[in-house]
CSV table of C-alpha atoms and ligand atoms in Angstrom, one decimal:
chain,number,residue,atom,x,y,z
A,1,UNK,CA,-14.8,-0.8,-22.7
A,2,UNK,CA,-15.2,2.2,-20.4
A,3,UNK,CA,-12.0,4.6,-20.7
A,4,UNK,CA,-9.4,3.4,-18.3
A,5,UNK,CA,-10.6,-0.2,-18.1
A,6,UNK,CA,-8.3,-3.1,-19.5
A,7,UNK,CA,-7.6,-6.8,-19.4
A,8,UNK,CA,-6.0,-6.4,-15.7
A,9,UNK,CA,-9.3,-4.6,-14.6
A,10,UNK,CA,-9.0,-0.5,-13.9
A,11,UNK,CA,-5.6,0.2,-14.9
A,12,UNK,CA,-5.0,3.1,-12.6
A,13,UNK,CA,-6.2,1.1,-9.9
A,14,UNK,CA,-3.9,-2.0,-10.7
A,15,UNK,CA,-1.1,0.4,-10.3
A,16,UNK,CA,-2.1,2.1,-7.2
A,17,UNK,CA,-2.5,5.6,-8.6
A,18,UNK,CA,-3.7,8.0,-6.1
A,19,UNK,CA,-6.2,10.2,-8.6
A,20,UNK,CA,-7.7,7.0,-10.5
A,21,UNK,CA,-11.2,8.3,-9.3
A,22,UNK,CA,-11.4,10.8,-11.9
A,23,UNK,CA,-11.8,8.5,-14.7
A,24,UNK,CA,-14.7,7.2,-12.9
A,25,UNK,CA,-16.6,10.4,-12.6
A,26,UNK,CA,-18.5,10.2,-16.1
A,27,UNK,CA,-20.1,6.9,-15.0
A,28,UNK,CA,-23.9,6.9,-14.1
A,29,UNK,CA,-24.6,6.0,-10.3
A,30,UNK,CA,-25.5,2.4,-11.5
A,31,UNK,CA,-22.0,2.1,-13.7
A,32,UNK,CA,-20.4,3.5,-10.6
A,33,UNK,CA,-21.3,0.8,-8.0
A,34,UNK,CA,-20.6,-1.9,-11.1
A,35,UNK,CA,-17.2,-0.4,-11.4
A,36,UNK,CA,-16.8,-0.6,-7.5
A,37,UNK,CA,-17.5,-4.2,-7.6
A,38,UNK,CA,-14.9,-4.6,-10.3
A,39,UNK,CA,-12.3,-2.5,-8.2
A,40,UNK,CA,-13.3,-5.0,-5.0
A,41,UNK,CA,-12.9,-8.1,-7.5
A,42,UNK,CA,-9.4,-6.9,-8.2
A,43,UNK,CA,-8.6,-7.0,-4.3
A,44,UNK,CA,-8.5,-10.8,-5.1
A,45,UNK,CA,-6.1,-10.4,-8.5
A,46,UNK,CA,-4.9,-14.0,-9.3
A,47,UNK,CA,-6.3,-15.4,-5.9
A,48,UNK,CA,-9.2,-17.7,-7.1
A,49,UNK,CA,-7.9,-19.4,-10.3
A,50,UNK,CA,-8.9,-21.5,-11.8
A,51,UNK,CA,-12.3,-19.9,-10.6
A,52,UNK,CA,-13.2,-16.4,-11.8
A,53,UNK,CA,-12.7,-13.4,-9.6
A,54,UNK,CA,-16.0,-11.8,-8.9
A,55,UNK,CA,-16.9,-8.7,-7.0
A,56,UNK,CA,-20.2,-7.8,-5.2
A,57,UNK,CA,-21.5,-4.4,-4.2
A,58,UNK,CA,-24.7,-4.0,-1.6
A,59,UNK,CA,-26.8,-1.0,-1.6
A,60,UNK,CA,-29.8,0.0,0.4
A,61,UNK,CA,-33.3,1.0,-1.1
A,62,UNK,CA,-32.2,4.6,-1.6
A,63,UNK,CA,-28.8,3.7,-3.1
A,64,UNK,CA,-26.4,3.9,-0.1
A,65,UNK,CA,-23.6,1.7,-0.3
A,66,UNK,CA,-23.8,-0.8,2.4
A,67,UNK,CA,-20.8,-3.5,1.8
A,68,UNK,CA,-18.8,-4.8,-0.8
A,69,UNK,CA,-16.9,-8.3,-1.3
A,70,UNK,CA,-14.9,-10.4,-3.5
A,71,UNK,CA,-14.0,-14.0,-4.3
A,72,UNK,CA,-11.6,-15.4,-2.0
A,73,UNK,CA,-9.2,-18.2,-2.7
A,74,UNK,CA,-10.2,-21.4,-4.7
A,75,UNK,CA,-12.9,-23.2,-3.0
A,76,UNK,CA,-13.5,-20.5,-0.3
A,77,UNK,CA,-16.3,-17.9,-0.3
A,78,UNK,CA,-17.7,-16.2,-3.4
A,79,UNK,CA,-18.1,-12.3,-3.6
A,80,UNK,CA,-21.7,-12.2,-2.6
A,81,UNK,CA,-21.1,-14.2,0.9
A,82,UNK,CA,-18.0,-12.1,1.3
A,83,UNK,CA,-20.2,-8.9,0.7
A,84,UNK,CA,-23.0,-10.2,2.8
A,85,UNK,CA,-20.7,-10.9,5.7
A,86,UNK,CA,-19.5,-7.4,5.7
A,87,UNK,CA,-22.9,-6.0,6.4
A,88,UNK,CA,-23.2,-4.3,9.6
A,89,UNK,CA,-27.1,-5.0,9.3
A,90,UNK,CA,-28.9,-7.3,7.1
A,91,UNK,CA,-32.4,-5.4,7.8
A,92,UNK,CA,-31.1,-2.6,5.8
A,93,UNK,CA,-30.7,-4.7,2.7
A,94,UNK,CA,-34.5,-5.1,2.5
A,95,UNK,CA,-35.8,-3.6,-1.0
A,96,UNK,CA,-31.8,-3.1,-1.7
A,97,UNK,CA,-29.9,-3.9,-4.7
A,98,UNK,CA,-27.2,-5.9,-5.4
A,99,UNK,CA,-24.2,-5.3,-8.0
A,100,UNK,CA,-22.1,-8.4,-9.4
A,101,UNK,CA,-19.8,-8.7,-11.8
A,102,UNK,CA,-20.7,-12.4,-12.6
A,103,UNK,CA,-24.5,-14.3,-12.4
A,104,UNK,CA,-24.7,-15.4,-9.1
A,105,UNK,CA,-24.5,-19.0,-8.7
A,106,UNK,CA,-27.4,-21.3,-8.4
A,107,UNK,CA,-25.9,-24.5,-7.3
A,108,UNK,CA,-24.1,-26.3,-4.5
A,109,UNK,CA,-20.3,-26.5,-5.3
A,110,UNK,CA,-17.7,-25.8,-2.8
A,111,UNK,CA,-20.1,-22.9,-1.7
A,112,UNK,CA,-23.9,-22.7,-1.3
A,113,UNK,CA,-25.8,-20.9,-4.0
A,114,UNK,CA,-25.3,-17.1,-4.2
A,115,UNK,CA,-28.6,-16.4,-5.6
A,116,UNK,CA,-30.2,-17.9,-2.6
A,117,UNK,CA,-28.1,-15.8,-0.2
A,118,UNK,CA,-29.3,-12.7,-2.0
A,119,UNK,CA,-32.9,-13.7,-2.0
A,120,UNK,CA,-32.6,-14.3,1.7
A,121,UNK,CA,-31.6,-10.7,2.0
A,122,UNK,CA,-34.6,-9.4,0.4
A,123,UNK,CA,-33.3,-7.4,-2.5
A,124,UNK,CA,-35.6,-5.9,-5.0
A,125,UNK,CA,-33.0,-5.4,-7.4
A,126,UNK,CA,-29.7,-7.1,-9.2
A,127,UNK,CA,-27.3,-5.7,-11.7
A,128,UNK,CA,-25.3,-8.6,-13.3
A,129,UNK,CA,-22.7,-7.5,-15.6
A,130,UNK,CA,-22.2,-10.9,-17.4
A,131,UNK,CA,-24.0,-14.1,-17.4
A,132,UNK,CA,-22.1,-17.3,-16.1
A,133,UNK,CA,-21.4,-19.6,-19.3
A,134,UNK,CA,-20.7,-22.5,-16.9
A,135,UNK,CA,-23.6,-24.8,-17.8
A,136,UNK,CA,-24.0,-25.6,-13.8
A,137,UNK,CA,-25.2,-21.9,-13.6
A,138,UNK,CA,-26.0,-20.5,-17.0
A,139,UNK,CA,-29.1,-18.2,-16.5
A,140,UNK,CA,-30.4,-20.5,-13.6
A,141,UNK,CA,-29.0,-17.9,-10.9
A,142,UNK,CA,-30.7,-15.0,-12.8
A,143,UNK,CA,-33.8,-17.4,-13.0
A,144,UNK,CA,-33.9,-18.0,-9.5
A,145,UNK,CA,-33.9,-14.4,-8.8
A,146,UNK,CA,-36.4,-13.7,-11.3
A,147,UNK,CA,-38.9,-16.2,-10.1
A,148,UNK,CA,-38.8,-14.4,-6.6
A,149,UNK,CA,-39.7,-11.3,-7.9
A,150,UNK,CA,-36.2,-9.5,-8.2
A,151,UNK,CA,-35.7,-7.3,-10.8
A,152,UNK,CA,-32.6,-8.5,-13.0
A,153,UNK,CA,-30.7,-6.2,-15.1
A,154,UNK,CA,-27.8,-7.8,-17.3
A,155,UNK,CA,-25.1,-6.4,-19.2
A,156,UNK,CA,-24.1,-3.3,-17.0
A,157,UNK,CA,-20.0,-3.0,-17.7
A,158,UNK,CA,-20.1,-6.2,-19.3
A,159,UNK,CA,-17.1,-6.1,-21.7
A,160,UNK,CA,-15.1,-4.8,-18.6
A,161,UNK,CA,-16.2,-7.7,-16.5
A,162,UNK,CA,-15.7,-10.2,-19.3
A,163,UNK,CA,-12.1,-8.8,-20.0
A,164,UNK,CA,-11.2,-9.1,-16.0
A,165,UNK,CA,-12.2,-12.8,-16.2
A,166,UNK,CA,-11.3,-14.0,-19.8
A,167,UNK,CA,-9.2,-16.8,-18.8
A,168,UNK,CA,-12.2,-18.1,-17.0
A,169,UNK,CA,-14.5,-17.5,-20.0
A,170,UNK,CA,-12.0,-19.1,-22.7
A,171,UNK,CA,-11.3,-22.0,-20.0
A,172,UNK,CA,-14.8,-23.2,-20.4
A,173,UNK,CA,-14.7,-23.5,-24.0
A,174,UNK,CA,-11.4,-24.9,-24.7
A,175,UNK,CA,-8.8,-26.8,-22.7
A,176,UNK,CA,-5.7,-24.7,-24.1
A,177,UNK,CA,-4.7,-21.7,-21.7
A,178,UNK,CA,-5.5,-18.2,-22.6
A,179,UNK,CA,-2.6,-17.0,-24.2
A,180,UNK,CA,-1.7,-13.0,-23.6
A,181,UNK,CA,1.2,-11.6,-25.5
A,182,UNK,CA,2.9,-8.4,-23.9
A,183,UNK,CA,5.8,-6.4,-25.3
A,184,UNK,CA,7.2,-2.7,-25.3
A,185,UNK,CA,8.3,-1.0,-28.5
A,186,UNK,CA,9.8,2.0,-29.5
A,187,UNK,CA,8.1,4.5,-32.1
A,188,UNK,CA,9.8,2.5,-34.8
A,189,UNK,CA,9.1,-0.7,-33.7
A,190,UNK,CA,12.1,-1.9,-31.8
A,191,UNK,CA,12.1,-4.2,-28.9
A,192,UNK,CA,15.5,-4.0,-27.9
A,193,UNK,CA,18.7,-1.9,-28.9
A,194,UNK,CA,21.5,-2.9,-31.2
A,195,UNK,CA,23.4,-4.7,-28.2
A,196,UNK,CA,20.2,-6.6,-27.1
A,197,UNK,CA,19.4,-4.5,-24.2
A,198,UNK,CA,15.5,-4.1,-23.6
A,199,UNK,CA,15.4,-3.7,-20.0
A,200,UNK,CA,14.0,0.1,-19.9
A,201,UNK,CA,12.0,0.4,-23.0
A,202,UNK,CA,8.7,1.2,-21.1
A,203,UNK,CA,8.7,3.9,-18.2
A,204,UNK,CA,8.0,3.2,-14.3
A,205,UNK,CA,3.9,3.2,-14.5
A,206,UNK,CA,3.7,0.9,-17.5
A,207,UNK,CA,5.8,-1.6,-15.8
A,208,UNK,CA,4.1,-1.4,-12.6
A,209,UNK,CA,1.0,-2.7,-14.9
A,210,UNK,CA,3.2,-5.5,-16.2
A,211,UNK,CA,3.8,-6.6,-12.6
A,212,UNK,CA,0.2,-6.4,-12.0
A,213,UNK,CA,-0.8,-8.6,-15.1
A,214,UNK,CA,2.1,-11.1,-13.9
A,215,UNK,CA,0.0,-11.7,-10.7
A,216,UNK,CA,-3.3,-11.7,-12.8
A,217,UNK,CA,-2.1,-14.6,-15.3
A,218,UNK,CA,-1.2,-18.1,-14.0
A,219,UNK,CA,2.1,-18.4,-16.1
A,220,UNK,CA,4.7,-16.3,-17.7
A,221,UNK,CA,6.6,-17.9,-20.4
A,222,UNK,CA,9.8,-16.4,-22.2
A,223,UNK,CA,12.0,-17.5,-25.2
A,224,UNK,CA,15.3,-18.8,-24.3
A,225,UNK,CA,17.1,-15.6,-26.3
A,226,UNK,CA,15.4,-13.4,-23.5
A,227,UNK,CA,16.5,-15.6,-20.6
A,228,UNK,CA,20.0,-15.6,-22.1
A,229,UNK,CA,19.9,-11.8,-22.9
A,230,UNK,CA,18.2,-10.5,-19.7
A,231,UNK,CA,18.2,-13.3,-17.1
A,232,UNK,CA,15.0,-12.0,-16.1
A,233,UNK,CA,13.4,-12.6,-12.4
A,234,UNK,CA,9.8,-13.1,-14.1
A,235,UNK,CA,8.1,-12.3,-10.7
A,236,UNK,CA,5.3,-9.9,-9.8
A,237,UNK,CA,6.6,-7.3,-7.6
A,238,UNK,CA,6.3,-3.1,-7.5
A,239,UNK,CA,2.7,-3.5,-6.6
A,240,UNK,CA,0.9,-3.2,-3.6
A,241,UNK,CA,-0.5,-6.8,-3.1
A,242,UNK,CA,0.6,-9.7,-4.6
A,243,UNK,CA,-1.6,-13.1,-3.9
A,244,UNK,CA,0.6,-15.5,-5.7
A,245,UNK,CA,3.5,-15.6,-8.1
A,246,UNK,CA,3.2,-17.0,-11.6
A,247,UNK,CA,4.8,-20.3,-13.0
A,248,UNK,CA,7.6,-19.8,-15.2
A,249,UNK,CA,7.7,-21.3,-18.5
A,250,UNK,CA,11.2,-21.1,-20.3
A,251,UNK,CA,10.4,-22.0,-24.1
A,252,UNK,CA,13.9,-23.3,-25.2
A,253,UNK,CA,13.6,-25.7,-28.2
A,254,UNK,CA,17.1,-26.1,-29.0
A,255,UNK,CA,18.3,-26.4,-25.1
A,256,UNK,CA,20.4,-23.3,-25.0
A,257,UNK,CA,20.2,-23.4,-21.5
A,258,UNK,CA,21.9,-26.6,-21.2
A,259,UNK,CA,25.0,-25.2,-23.0
A,260,UNK,CA,25.4,-22.7,-20.2
A,261,UNK,CA,28.1,-22.9,-17.4
A,262,UNK,CA,26.9,-24.6,-14.5
A,263,UNK,CA,27.2,-21.0,-12.2
A,264,UNK,CA,25.1,-19.4,-14.7
A,265,UNK,CA,22.5,-22.0,-14.8
A,266,UNK,CA,22.6,-21.8,-10.9
A,267,UNK,CA,22.2,-17.9,-11.1
A,268,UNK,CA,19.3,-18.4,-13.6
A,269,UNK,CA,17.6,-20.8,-11.7
A,270,UNK,CA,18.0,-18.9,-8.4
A,271,UNK,CA,16.7,-15.8,-9.9
A,272,UNK,CA,13.8,-17.3,-11.7
A,273,UNK,CA,13.2,-19.3,-8.7
A,274,UNK,CA,13.3,-16.2,-6.2
A,275,UNK,CA,9.5,-15.8,-6.3
A,276,UNK,CA,9.2,-19.3,-4.8
A,277,UNK,CA,7.4,-20.5,-8.2
A,278,UNK,CA,8.2,-23.6,-10.1
A,279,UNK,CA,10.0,-23.6,-13.4
A,280,UNK,CA,8.8,-25.4,-16.7
A,281,UNK,CA,11.4,-26.0,-19.2
A,282,UNK,CA,10.2,-26.4,-22.9
A,283,UNK,CA,12.5,-28.4,-25.1
A,284,UNK,CA,12.1,-30.6,-28.5
A,285,UNK,CA,14.5,-33.5,-27.0
A,286,UNK,CA,15.3,-35.0,-23.8
A,287,UNK,CA,17.5,-32.8,-21.4
A,288,UNK,CA,21.3,-33.1,-22.5
A,289,UNK,CA,24.2,-33.7,-20.1
A,290,UNK,CA,24.7,-30.7,-18.0
A,291,UNK,CA,21.2,-29.5,-18.3
A,292,UNK,CA,19.3,-28.8,-15.0
A,293,UNK,CA,17.6,-31.9,-13.4
A,294,UNK,CA,14.0,-32.5,-12.8
A,295,UNK,CA,13.0,-31.7,-9.0
A,296,UNK,CA,10.2,-30.6,-7.2
A,297,UNK,CA,10.6,-27.1,-8.5
A,298,UNK,CA,11.6,-28.0,-12.0
A,299,UNK,CA,9.9,-29.9,-15.0
A,300,UNK,CA,11.2,-30.5,-18.4
A,301,UNK,CA,8.4,-30.5,-20.7
A,302,UNK,CA,8.8,-32.3,-24.1
A,303,UNK,CA,7.2,-30.9,-27.1
A,304,UNK,CA,7.2,-32.0,-30.7
A,305,UNK,CA,9.6,-29.9,-33.1
A,306,UNK,CA,7.0,-30.3,-35.6
A,307,UNK,CA,4.5,-28.2,-33.8
A,308,UNK,CA,6.7,-26.6,-30.9
A,309,UNK,CA,4.1,-23.6,-29.9
A,310,UNK,CA,1.1,-25.1,-30.5
A,311,UNK,CA,2.1,-28.8,-28.6
A,312,UNK,CA,3.6,-26.2,-25.7
A,313,UNK,CA,0.4,-24.6,-25.1
A,314,UNK,CA,-1.7,-27.8,-25.3
A,315,UNK,CA,0.9,-29.4,-23.0
A,316,UNK,CA,0.7,-26.8,-20.4
A,317,UNK,CA,-2.9,-27.9,-19.6
A,318,UNK,CA,-2.0,-31.6,-19.6
A,319,UNK,CA,-2.7,-33.7,-16.6
A,320,UNK,CA,1.1,-34.2,-15.9
A,321,UNK,CA,1.9,-30.4,-15.9
A,322,UNK,CA,-1.4,-30.0,-13.5
A,323,UNK,CA,0.0,-32.5,-11.2
A,324,UNK,CA,3.3,-31.2,-11.1
A,325,UNK,CA,2.1,-27.8,-10.3
A,326,UNK,CA,-1.0,-28.8,-8.2
A,327,UNK,CA,-3.3,-26.8,-10.3
A,328,UNK,CA,-4.2,-26.1,-13.8
A,329,UNK,CA,-2.5,-23.2,-16.0
A,330,UNK,CA,-5.7,-21.5,-17.6
A,331,UNK,CA,-3.6,-18.5,-18.7
A,332,UNK,CA,-0.3,-17.9,-19.9
A,333,UNK,CA,1.4,-14.2,-20.2
A,334,UNK,CA,4.2,-14.2,-22.8
A,335,UNK,CA,6.6,-11.4,-22.3
A,336,UNK,CA,8.8,-12.1,-25.3
A,337,UNK,CA,11.2,-11.8,-27.1
A,338,UNK,CA,10.4,-11.2,-30.4
A,339,UNK,CA,11.1,-14.6,-32.0
A,340,UNK,CA,8.9,-16.2,-29.6
A,341,UNK,CA,6.1,-13.3,-30.0
A,342,UNK,CA,6.6,-13.6,-33.5
A,343,UNK,CA,6.0,-17.3,-33.6
A,344,UNK,CA,2.7,-16.9,-31.6
A,345,UNK,CA,1.2,-14.1,-33.8
A,346,UNK,CA,2.1,-15.3,-37.1
A,347,UNK,CA,0.1,-18.4,-36.0
A,348,UNK,CA,-2.7,-16.3,-34.7
A,349,UNK,CA,-2.0,-18.1,-31.3
A,350,UNK,CA,-2.2,-15.1,-29.2
A,351,UNK,CA,-5.7,-14.4,-27.6
A,352,UNK,CA,-4.8,-10.9,-26.1
A,353,UNK,CA,-2.2,-8.3,-26.9
A,354,UNK,CA,-1.0,-5.7,-24.4
A,355,UNK,CA,1.3,-3.8,-26.3
A,356,UNK,CA,3.4,-0.5,-25.0
A,357,UNK,CA,4.5,1.8,-27.5
A,358,UNK,CA,7.2,4.1,-25.9
A,359,UNK,CA,8.1,7.6,-27.3
A,360,UNK,CA,11.4,7.3,-28.8
A,361,UNK,CA,13.4,6.0,-32.0
A,362,UNK,CA,15.7,3.1,-31.4
A,363,UNK,CA,17.4,2.9,-35.2
A,364,UNK,CA,19.1,-0.2,-35.5
A,365,UNK,CA,17.4,-2.1,-32.7
A,366,UNK,CA,15.5,-5.5,-32.7
A,367,UNK,CA,12.3,-4.9,-34.4
A,368,UNK,CA,9.3,-6.7,-34.4
A,369,UNK,CA,8.7,-9.2,-35.7
A,370,UNK,CA,11.0,-10.1,-38.4
A,371,UNK,CA,13.6,-11.0,-36.0
A,372,UNK,CA,15.0,-13.9,-37.9
A,373,UNK,CA,12.8,-13.5,-41.3
A,374,UNK,CA,11.1,-17.1,-40.5
A,375,UNK,CA,7.6,-16.2,-41.9
A,376,UNK,CA,6.8,-15.2,-45.5
A,377,UNK,CA,5.5,-11.4,-46.0
A,378,UNK,CA,1.5,-10.9,-45.9
A,379,UNK,CA,-0.5,-9.0,-47.7
A,380,UNK,CA,-2.7,-6.5,-46.5
A,381,UNK,CA,-5.6,-8.8,-47.3
A,382,UNK,CA,-4.6,-11.7,-45.4
A,383,UNK,CA,-3.2,-10.2,-42.7
A,384,UNK,CA,-4.6,-11.2,-38.8
A,385,UNK,CA,-6.8,-8.2,-37.8
A,386,UNK,CA,-7.3,-7.3,-34.2
A,387,UNK,CA,-10.0,-5.4,-32.2
A,388,UNK,CA,-8.7,-2.6,-30.3
A,389,UNK,CA,-10.2,-2.7,-26.7
A,390,UNK,CA,-8.0,-0.5,-24.6
A,391,UNK,CA,-6.2,2.8,-25.2
A,392,UNK,CA,-4.5,4.1,-22.0
A,393,UNK,CA,-1.7,6.3,-21.5
A,394,UNK,CA,0.7,5.6,-18.8
A,395,UNK,CA,3.3,8.6,-18.3
A,396,UNK,CA,4.5,9.0,-21.8
A,397,UNK,CA,3.7,5.2,-22.6
A,398,UNK,CA,0.7,4.2,-24.6
A,399,UNK,CA,-0.9,0.8,-23.6
A,400,UNK,CA,-3.0,-0.8,-26.4
A,401,UNK,CA,-4.9,-4.0,-25.7
A,402,UNK,CA,-6.1,-6.0,-28.7
A,403,UNK,CA,-8.0,-9.3,-29.1
A,404,UNK,CA,-8.1,-11.1,-32.5
A,405,UNK,CA,-11.0,-10.2,-34.7
A,406,UNK,CA,-11.8,-13.7,-35.4
A,407,UNK,CA,-12.1,-14.4,-31.5
A,408,UNK,CA,-13.8,-11.2,-30.5
A,409,UNK,CA,-17.3,-12.3,-31.0
A,410,UNK,CA,-16.6,-15.7,-29.3
A,411,UNK,CA,-15.4,-13.8,-26.0
A,412,UNK,CA,-17.7,-10.6,-26.0
A,413,UNK,CA,-20.8,-11.9,-28.2
A,414,UNK,CA,-23.9,-13.5,-26.6
A,415,UNK,CA,-25.8,-12.2,-23.8
B,1,NAP,N1,10.9,-5.0,-25.5
B,1,NAP,C1,10.4,-6.2,-25.2
B,1,NAP,O1,9.1,-6.4,-24.8
B,1,NAP,C2,11.1,-7.3,-25.1
B,1,NAP,C3,10.7,-8.3,-24.0
B,1,NAP,C4,11.4,-9.7,-24.1
B,1,NAP,C5,12.8,-9.6,-24.6
B,1,NAP,N2,13.2,-8.6,-25.4
B,1,NAP,C6,14.6,-8.8,-26.1
B,1,NAP,O2,14.4,-9.6,-27.0
B,1,NAP,C7,15.7,-10.2,-27.2
B,1,NAP,C8,15.7,-11.8,-27.1
B,1,NAP,O3,14.9,-12.0,-28.2
B,1,NAP,P1,15.0,-13.3,-29.1
B,1,NAP,O4,14.3,-13.1,-30.3
B,1,NAP,O5,16.6,-13.3,-29.5
B,1,NAP,O6,14.5,-14.5,-28.5
B,1,NAP,P2,13.3,-15.1,-27.7
B,1,NAP,O7,12.2,-15.1,-28.5
B,1,NAP,O8,13.3,-14.6,-26.3
B,1,NAP,O9,13.6,-16.8,-27.8
B,1,NAP,C9,13.8,-17.5,-29.1
B,1,NAP,C10,13.7,-18.9,-28.7
B,1,NAP,O10,12.5,-19.5,-28.8
B,1,NAP,C11,12.8,-20.3,-30.0
B,1,NAP,N3,11.6,-20.0,-30.8
B,1,NAP,C12,10.5,-19.2,-30.7
B,1,NAP,N4,9.5,-19.2,-31.7
B,1,NAP,C13,9.8,-20.6,-32.4
B,1,NAP,C14,9.1,-21.1,-33.2
B,1,NAP,N5,8.0,-20.7,-33.9
B,1,NAP,N6,9.7,-22.1,-33.6
B,1,NAP,C15,10.8,-22.8,-33.1
B,1,NAP,N7,11.6,-22.3,-32.0
B,1,NAP,C16,11.2,-21.0,-31.6
B,1,NAP,C17,14.1,-19.8,-30.6
B,1,NAP,O11,14.5,-20.7,-31.4
B,1,NAP,P3,15.4,-20.5,-32.7
B,1,NAP,O12,16.7,-19.9,-32.2
B,1,NAP,O13,15.6,-21.8,-33.3
B,1,NAP,O14,14.4,-19.4,-33.3
B,1,NAP,C18,14.8,-19.5,-29.5
B,1,NAP,O15,15.4,-20.7,-28.8
B,1,NAP,C19,16.6,-9.8,-25.9
B,1,NAP,O16,17.5,-8.6,-26.5
B,1,NAP,C20,15.7,-9.1,-25.0
B,1,NAP,O17,16.2,-8.1,-24.3
B,1,NAP,C21,12.2,-7.5,-25.4
């Protein structure tokens, strides 16, 4: 990926940095316009899930910027239509160029075909970052443009565009949601100090990016240990615009929350509900007496104790959960703690890793990922390998984003 881009888009832009333009200066003219289309898409962060969030930039024949647009809410206008609606004069688009982060659609769904709308403008050239894998579109939008004499160039900033919409791409291949694991660690690999405190491991800019990612993914999941230690709010805040709050998933196989006194349960539910979002409580047995009860905002998801994590991920995309939420979960952002993360990583269930390394030692702290020595040691030969996609400095913290090597080809291979 180009420097500065990650799975949440252009990172400095995500956190509202004023000097974010510097990183874009080394790009070619066409890359700059495609980057601008991606930045436009970022304005709709999380808005159109389960549909992809697409960006579009329109220039005249001389390469002057005329308009841009991004996908609106699910079922609403696509990026191309929004950009066209933002044009002051359609005339100027004759012989012009469109830059789109995903192949323009060619079918009548909730919206008319975007490829035809671009043809109506009289464009001469179209840059497409990546082909739409949706069988209804897959190359048909591109063919429609080509057949009418438009020069189509595919692949400009392709990895950046796929990374941005990865939940959409993986959702077309499997029913289980995309799993993004995030943690912050000290140089010596601790996720919390010896008292269990972890709140301020990473700095303010790293935390902002985390808030951005919370708004990007459909759900946040944390283990019961983290809930009991931190009583986290699990909401997206500290960033400029938040279109929606993620669903909260509390992973609590042994029902530790049921043992909490009523006032603490109330505190937990009121703080986690502060973003107005629904909570899914994952347990391996029916709720004990004294546990929070099912309501419009609270759902108890029962999973099999033999395969807690896999079952949990599979059931998060079940009809029952979709009905409870009123929309499907296509991505889950797992924010810890170490026991839950270790379980996911040991079983290679995480699709994307967002890891912050902060510049201090935390001797005696809770290290990753051998919190409870649950898993046997692995040799270098049998270790799960990752591909580093992003390295970005946020003040003194280093953000590294990775995907498992065995899934890289699946996500980023092909045309
Ligand atoms: N630095 C960071 O990024 C960060 C982020 C979040 C939390 N934290 C810190 O992490 C600490 C809490 O972490 P934690 O490890 O105690 O708890 P945790 O990971 O939040 O939650 C563990 C819960 O999940 C269950 N669990 C996880 N994986 C499982 C598996 N494969 N099979 C069955 N059950 C599974 C555990 O059951 P069992 O008890 O049966 O194992 C337990 O109920 C706190 O100190 C918090 O501040 C740090």
